[in-house]
Amino acid sequence: MRILVVTVVHHPEDARILHREIAALRQHGHRVVYAAPFAAREVAPRPYVEGIDLPRAAGRDRRSALRAARALLAERGPQADVVLLHDPELLLALPGTLRRWRRDGHAPVTVWDVHEDTAAALVMKRWLPRPLRPPLRLAVRAAERLAERQLRLLLAEDAYQRRFRRPHPVVANLATVPPEPPEPPGDERVVYLGHLSRARGAPELIETARLLTPDFRVEVIGGADPDMRGPLTEADREGVLRWHGYLPNDRALALLSGSVAGLSLLRDQANYRHSRPTKAVEYMAHGVPVVTTPTPLAAELIERYGCGLVVPYEDPATAAQAVRHLRADRQLRRRAASRGWEAALSDLNWADRATEFVMCLESWAKEASASRTTAGRSTSPAGTAPAGSRPGPRS
């Protein structure tokens, strides 16, 4: 198949988009064109995909990104068998584009990969004026219902099914798990992997690191919201923690193994109550005990697999105490690490689901190709090719 993957919001090195989904498509022989904000994020496309640079949609500045995305979809969409969209913002670029594709008889299968509860996430957008948040939540729900009628949907969490009227395939955020047991957890390093924002507990992370200094080395990996960059830079300068900034997924994961604990200090936000923190699964996959706040799916991981400790929301003192407890109890630390890795390998391994993801897109493309063929036969003289016909998806 020819797949056009588009994002104007996510980092081009996003683990779900590049390291899981695009990697799986390529492993099955499909050709990928990847449109993302490469220049804005100061990264180059990987050599194994055709990269197209788009403006980045950030804060209130989204119009230029949407104009560029609309132009890209108009030009490159008809050349694709599947268009895979990763941002709800891109739904705004579709109405006229879909009509044009269908009128011209070159409509690709268009898929929206639903990463989060967009309406619930609006309350965390500090750039969005508070009075606008309630009406925008209603608008987002209406857009989701319209998208369900017009597009194919993939969901990142089972719980997202409740937002839609029909069932849709779930492509969960799982980890690529090393097949061999990782390095046992040590007793000096603590890690954090993921984006840094107030809602994700960045202030608590900094204070937890301060309480652990100088007995531990706290390594923080991830980009940050503008209001958190100053505090993180200052904490790094003071030696409270080491902030690496954003690192490509493969480089970031290499820093996990051997840590005494991995921190996930999400605050109690609606968008997190039915989402499993990907960082927690990554910690498990690399043999790192998890210290997490009690978001329901994170706490369920700890309870089911015994892979770490749960601490209260917005409580750095207890988080620091949990890290010290793991270091003091070597048996607990190693048991949590081994149970986490075993659970990730058996139950949370992307390698076991990658083929299902690819087969889902393949089946939709084949269905669309068959529909075009049937429609063409019904409108063409016997023995002639239907007008506007083109080859079906290649695999």
Coordinates of C-alpha atoms in Angstrom, one line a residue:
M1 CA 0.0 0.0 0.0
R2 CA 0.9 3.7 -0.3
I3 CA 0.4 5.3 3.1
L4 CA 0.3 9.1 3.7
V5 CA 0.9 9.8 7.4
V6 CA 0.2 13.3 8.6
T7 CA 0.7 15.3 11.8
V8 CA 1.1 19.0 12.5
V9 CA 1.0 18.6 16.3
H10 CA 3.1 15.7 17.3
H11 CA 6.9 15.5 17.3
P12 CA 8.1 13.8 14.1
E13 CA 9.9 11.3 16.3
D14 CA 6.7 10.4 18.2
A15 CA 7.0 6.9 19.4
R16 CA 3.5 5.8 18.5
I17 CA 3.7 7.3 15.0
L18 CA 7.2 6.6 13.9
H19 CA 8.6 3.9 16.0
R20 CA 5.5 1.7 16.2
E21 CA 3.0 2.3 13.4
I22 CA 5.3 3.5 10.6
A23 CA 7.9 0.8 11.5
A24 CA 5.2 -1.9 11.4
L25 CA 4.0 -0.7 8.0
R26 CA 7.5 -0.7 6.5
Q27 CA 8.2 -4.2 8.0
H28 CA 5.1 -5.4 6.0
G29 CA 6.4 -3.9 2.7
H30 CA 4.3 -0.8 2.5
R31 CA 5.5 2.6 1.2
V32 CA 5.2 5.5 3.7
V33 CA 5.1 9.2 3.0
Y34 CA 5.4 11.1 6.4
A35 CA 4.3 14.7 6.6
A36 CA 5.3 16.3 9.9
P37 CA 6.8 19.5 11.4
F38 CA 10.4 18.5 10.8
A39 CA 12.0 22.0 10.5
A40 CA 10.0 23.4 13.5
R41 CA 11.2 20.5 15.6
E42 CA 14.8 20.7 14.2
V43 CA 14.9 17.1 13.1
A44 CA 15.4 15.5 9.7
P45 CA 13.2 12.8 8.3
R46 CA 14.5 9.3 8.8
P47 CA 16.1 8.0 5.6
Y48 CA 13.7 5.1 5.2
V49 CA 10.6 7.4 4.7
E50 CA 9.8 10.1 2.3
G51 CA 9.5 13.2 4.6
I52 CA 7.4 16.3 3.8
D53 CA 7.9 19.3 6.1
L54 CA 4.8 21.0 7.5
P55 CA 4.4 24.0 9.8
R56 CA 3.8 23.1 13.5
A57 CA 0.4 23.8 15.1
A58 CA 1.2 25.2 18.6
G59 CA -0.8 27.3 21.0
R60 CA -3.2 29.6 19.1
D61 CA -1.1 29.6 15.9
R62 CA -2.7 26.8 13.9
R63 CA -4.0 28.4 10.7
S64 CA -0.8 28.1 8.7
A65 CA -0.4 24.5 9.6
L66 CA -3.9 23.7 8.6
R67 CA -3.6 25.5 5.3
A68 CA -0.4 23.6 4.5
A69 CA -2.0 20.3 5.6
R70 CA -5.1 21.0 3.4
A71 CA -2.9 21.7 0.4
L72 CA -0.9 18.5 1.0
L73 CA -4.0 16.4 1.3
A74 CA -5.4 17.8 -1.9
E75 CA -2.1 17.1 -3.8
R76 CA -0.9 13.8 -2.3
G77 CA -4.0 12.2 -0.9
P78 CA -5.3 10.9 -4.2
Q79 CA -1.9 9.1 -4.7
A80 CA -2.3 7.2 -1.5
D81 CA -4.3 4.1 -0.7
V82 CA -4.6 5.2 3.0
V83 CA -4.3 8.6 4.6
L84 CA -3.5 8.2 8.3
L85 CA -4.2 11.4 10.4
H86 CA -2.9 11.8 13.9
D87 CA -4.4 15.1 15.1
P88 CA -8.0 16.2 15.7
E89 CA -7.0 19.6 14.2
L90 CA -6.6 17.9 10.8
L91 CA -10.3 17.1 10.8
L92 CA -10.8 20.8 10.0
A93 CA -8.8 20.3 6.8
L94 CA -11.0 17.5 5.5
P95 CA -14.5 18.7 4.5
G96 CA -13.8 20.2 1.1
T97 CA -10.9 17.7 0.5
L98 CA -13.2 14.7 1.0
R99 CA -15.8 16.1 -1.4
R100 CA -13.1 16.7 -4.0
W101 CA -11.6 13.2 -3.7
R102 CA -15.0 11.6 -4.0
R103 CA -16.0 13.8 -7.0
D104 CA -12.8 12.9 -8.8
G105 CA -13.1 9.2 -7.9
H106 CA -9.7 9.0 -6.1
A107 CA -10.7 8.9 -2.5
P108 CA -8.2 7.1 -0.3
V109 CA -9.2 5.4 2.9
T110 CA -8.9 8.1 5.5
V111 CA -8.2 7.1 9.1
W112 CA -8.1 9.2 12.2
D113 CA -5.8 7.7 14.9
V114 CA -7.4 9.0 18.2
H115 CA -4.5 9.5 20.6
E116 CA -6.4 11.1 23.5
D117 CA -9.7 12.4 24.9
T118 CA -9.5 15.7 23.0
A119 CA -12.5 17.4 24.8
A120 CA -11.1 16.4 28.2
A121 CA -7.7 17.7 27.3
L122 CA -9.0 21.2 26.6
V123 CA -9.0 22.0 30.3
M124 CA -5.2 21.6 30.3
K125 CA -4.6 24.0 27.4
R126 CA -3.2 27.0 29.2
W127 CA -3.2 29.1 26.0
L128 CA -7.0 28.6 25.6
P129 CA -9.2 31.2 27.5
R130 CA -11.3 29.5 30.1
P131 CA -14.6 30.9 28.8
L132 CA -14.0 29.2 25.5
R133 CA -13.4 25.7 26.9
P134 CA -17.0 24.6 27.5
P135 CA -18.3 25.5 24.1
L136 CA -15.2 24.1 22.5
R137 CA -15.7 20.8 24.3
L138 CA -19.2 20.6 22.8
A139 CA -17.8 21.4 19.4
V140 CA -15.1 18.7 19.7
R141 CA -17.8 16.1 20.6
A142 CA -19.8 17.1 17.6
A143 CA -16.7 16.9 15.4
E144 CA -16.0 13.4 16.7
R145 CA -19.5 12.2 15.8
L146 CA -19.1 13.7 12.3
A147 CA -15.7 12.0 11.9
E148 CA -17.2 8.7 12.9
R149 CA -19.6 9.0 10.0
Q150 CA -17.0 10.1 7.4
L151 CA -13.8 8.3 8.4
R152 CA -12.3 5.1 9.8
L153 CA -11.2 5.4 13.4
L154 CA -8.4 3.8 15.4
L155 CA -8.4 4.2 19.2
A156 CA -5.4 4.3 21.5
E157 CA -7.4 3.1 24.5
D158 CA -10.4 0.8 25.0
A159 CA -12.1 3.5 27.2
Y160 CA -12.3 5.8 24.2
Q161 CA -15.0 3.5 22.8
R162 CA -17.5 5.3 25.1
R163 CA -17.2 8.5 23.1
F164 CA -18.4 6.8 19.9
R165 CA -21.6 5.1 18.8
R166 CA -19.9 2.2 16.9
P167 CA -17.0 0.0 18.0
H168 CA -13.6 0.8 16.5
P169 CA -10.3 -1.1 16.5
V170 CA -8.0 -0.3 19.4
V171 CA -4.3 0.2 18.7
A172 CA -3.0 0.5 22.3
N173 CA 0.2 2.3 23.3
L174 CA 2.3 -0.7 24.0
A175 CA 6.1 -1.0 24.3
T176 CA 8.7 -2.7 22.1
V177 CA 10.0 -5.1 24.7
P178 CA 13.6 -6.4 24.7
P179 CA 13.4 -10.2 24.3
E180 CA 16.1 -10.8 26.9
P181 CA 15.9 -9.7 30.6
P182 CA 17.3 -6.2 30.9
E183 CA 20.0 -5.0 33.3
P184 CA 18.8 -5.3 37.0
P185 CA 17.8 -2.1 38.6
G186 CA 20.6 -0.3 40.4
D187 CA 20.4 2.0 43.4
E188 CA 21.6 5.4 42.1
R189 CA 19.6 6.6 39.1
V190 CA 15.9 7.7 38.9
V191 CA 14.4 8.4 35.4
Y192 CA 11.5 10.3 34.0
L193 CA 10.5 9.8 30.3
G194 CA 7.8 11.9 28.6
H195 CA 6.6 15.4 27.9
L196 CA 6.8 17.8 30.9
S197 CA 3.9 20.0 31.8
R198 CA 2.1 21.0 35.0
A199 CA -0.7 18.5 34.3
R200 CA 1.9 15.8 33.9
G201 CA 3.4 16.6 37.3
A202 CA 6.5 18.5 36.2
P203 CA 6.5 20.7 39.4
E204 CA 6.2 17.6 41.6
L205 CA 9.0 16.0 39.6
I206 CA 11.4 18.9 40.2
E207 CA 10.5 18.9 43.9
T208 CA 10.9 15.1 44.2
A209 CA 14.3 15.4 42.6
R210 CA 15.3 18.1 45.0
L211 CA 14.3 15.8 47.9
L212 CA 16.4 13.0 46.5
T213 CA 19.5 15.1 45.9
P214 CA 22.4 14.3 46.4
D215 CA 21.7 10.6 47.1
F216 CA 20.3 9.9 43.7
R217 CA 20.9 11.1 40.1
V218 CA 17.6 12.1 38.5
E219 CA 17.6 11.9 34.7
V220 CA 14.7 13.7 32.9
I221 CA 14.0 13.0 29.3
G222 CA 11.4 14.9 27.3
G223 CA 10.4 18.2 25.8
A224 CA 8.6 20.7 28.1
D225 CA 5.8 23.3 27.9
P226 CA 7.1 26.9 27.8
D227 CA 6.2 27.6 31.4
M228 CA 8.2 24.6 32.6
R229 CA 11.4 25.2 30.7
G230 CA 12.7 27.8 33.0
P231 CA 12.2 25.8 36.2
L232 CA 13.7 22.7 34.6
T233 CA 16.7 24.6 33.3
E234 CA 17.3 26.1 36.7
A235 CA 17.0 22.7 38.4
D236 CA 19.5 21.3 35.9
R237 CA 21.9 24.2 36.5
E238 CA 21.6 23.7 40.3
G239 CA 22.4 20.0 40.0
V240 CA 19.0 18.9 41.2
L241 CA 18.4 16.9 38.1
R242 CA 19.8 16.3 34.6
W243 CA 17.3 17.5 31.9
H244 CA 18.2 15.9 28.5
G245 CA 15.4 17.6 26.6
Y246 CA 13.6 15.8 23.9
L247 CA 15.5 12.7 22.6
P248 CA 14.4 10.3 19.8
N249 CA 12.7 7.3 21.2
D250 CA 15.5 4.9 20.6
R251 CA 18.0 7.1 22.3
A252 CA 15.6 7.8 25.2
L253 CA 14.9 4.2 25.9
A254 CA 18.6 3.4 26.1
L255 CA 18.8 5.5 29.2
L256 CA 16.1 3.6 31.2
S257 CA 17.6 0.2 32.1
G258 CA 19.5 0.0 35.4
S259 CA 17.4 2.7 37.2
V260 CA 16.1 2.2 40.7
A261 CA 12.7 3.8 39.6
G262 CA 10.8 5.4 36.8
L263 CA 8.5 8.3 37.8
S264 CA 5.0 8.9 36.5
L265 CA 3.5 11.8 38.5
L266 CA 0.4 12.7 36.4
R267 CA -2.1 14.9 38.2
D268 CA -5.8 14.0 38.5
Q269 CA -7.1 15.2 35.2
A270 CA -10.0 13.9 33.2
N271 CA -7.9 13.2 30.2
Y272 CA -5.7 10.8 32.2
R273 CA -8.4 8.9 34.1
H274 CA -8.9 6.5 31.2
S275 CA -5.5 6.6 29.6
R276 CA -2.6 4.2 30.4
P277 CA 0.6 6.2 30.8
T278 CA 2.9 5.0 28.0
K279 CA 5.9 5.9 30.2
A280 CA 4.8 3.3 32.8
V281 CA 4.7 0.6 30.2
E282 CA 8.2 1.7 28.9
Y283 CA 9.6 1.5 32.4
M284 CA 8.2 -2.0 32.8
A285 CA 9.6 -3.1 29.4
H286 CA 13.1 -2.0 30.4
G287 CA 13.1 -3.6 33.9
V288 CA 12.5 -0.4 35.9
P289 CA 10.2 -0.3 38.9
V290 CA 7.4 2.2 38.5
V291 CA 6.5 4.9 41.0
T292 CA 3.2 6.4 39.8
T293 CA 0.3 8.5 41.0
P294 CA -3.1 6.7 41.2
T295 CA -4.5 7.4 37.8
P296 CA -6.8 4.4 37.3
L297 CA -5.0 2.5 34.6
A298 CA -1.5 3.1 36.0
A299 CA -2.7 1.9 39.5
E300 CA -4.2 -1.1 37.8
L301 CA -0.9 -2.0 36.3
I302 CA 0.8 -1.9 39.7
E303 CA -2.0 -3.9 41.4
R304 CA -2.1 -6.6 38.7
Y305 CA 1.6 -7.1 38.1
G306 CA 3.3 -5.9 41.3
C307 CA 5.7 -3.8 39.2
G308 CA 6.1 -0.8 41.5
L309 CA 4.5 1.6 44.0
V310 CA 1.6 4.0 44.0
V311 CA 1.9 7.4 45.6
P312 CA -0.7 10.2 46.2
Y313 CA -1.3 13.0 43.7
E314 CA 0.9 16.1 44.1
D315 CA 2.9 14.7 46.9
P316 CA 6.6 14.9 46.2
A317 CA 7.6 13.9 49.7
T318 CA 5.8 10.5 49.4
A319 CA 7.2 10.0 45.9
A320 CA 10.8 10.6 47.2
Q321 CA 10.0 8.2 50.1
A322 CA 8.9 5.5 47.6
V323 CA 12.2 5.8 45.7
R324 CA 14.2 5.5 48.9
H325 CA 12.1 2.5 49.9
L326 CA 12.9 0.8 46.6
R327 CA 16.6 1.4 47.1
A328 CA 16.5 0.2 50.7
D329 CA 14.7 -3.1 49.8
R330 CA 16.8 -4.8 47.1
Q331 CA 14.5 -7.8 46.9
L332 CA 11.4 -5.6 46.4
R333 CA 13.2 -3.6 43.7
R334 CA 14.3 -6.6 41.7
R335 CA 11.0 -8.3 42.1
A336 CA 9.1 -5.3 40.8
A337 CA 11.6 -5.0 37.9
S338 CA 11.4 -8.6 36.8
R339 CA 7.6 -8.7 37.1
G340 CA 7.2 -5.6 35.1
W341 CA 9.4 -6.9 32.3
E342 CA 7.7 -10.3 32.2
A343 CA 4.3 -8.6 32.1
A344 CA 5.3 -6.2 29.3
L345 CA 6.8 -9.1 27.3
S346 CA 3.7 -11.3 27.6
D347 CA 0.8 -8.7 27.8
L348 CA 2.0 -5.3 26.7
N349 CA 4.3 -6.0 23.8
W350 CA 3.9 -4.0 20.6
A351 CA 5.5 -6.8 18.6
D352 CA 2.4 -9.0 19.3
R353 CA 0.0 -6.3 18.0
A354 CA 1.9 -4.7 15.1
T355 CA 0.6 -7.1 12.5
E356 CA -3.0 -6.6 13.7
F357 CA -2.6 -2.8 13.1
V358 CA -1.2 -3.4 9.6
M359 CA -3.9 -5.9 8.7
C360 CA -6.6 -3.5 9.8
L361 CA -5.4 -0.9 7.4
E362 CA -4.9 -3.5 4.7
S363 CA -8.5 -4.8 5.1
W364 CA -9.9 -1.3 4.8
A365 CA -7.9 -0.6 1.7
K366 CA -9.0 -3.8 0.1
E367 CA -12.6 -3.1 1.0
A368 CA -12.4 0.4 -0.6
S369 CA -10.7 -1.0 -3.7
A370 CA -13.5 -3.6 -4.1
S371 CA -16.2 -0.9 -3.7
R372 CA -14.5 1.2 -6.4
T373 CA -14.4 -1.8 -8.7
T374 CA -18.0 -2.6 -8.2
A375 CA -19.1 1.0 -8.7
G376 CA -17.0 1.2 -11.9
R377 CA -18.6 -2.0 -13.3
S378 CA -22.0 -0.7 -12.7
T379 CA -21.4 2.5 -14.7
S380 CA -19.0 1.2 -17.5
P381 CA -19.8 -0.6 -20.7
A382 CA -19.1 -4.3 -20.6
G383 CA -15.5 -5.0 -21.4
T384 CA -14.1 -1.5 -20.8
A385 CA -12.3 -0.1 -17.8
P386 CA -14.3 2.2 -15.6
A387 CA -13.4 5.9 -16.0
G388 CA -11.0 7.1 -13.4
S389 CA -10.0 3.6 -12.4
R390 CA -6.6 3.0 -10.8
P391 CA -4.7 0.0 -9.5
G392 CA -5.8 -1.4 -6.1
P393 CA -3.6 -1.3 -3.1
R394 CA -0.2 -3.0 -3.4
S395 CA 1.3 -5.1 -0.6

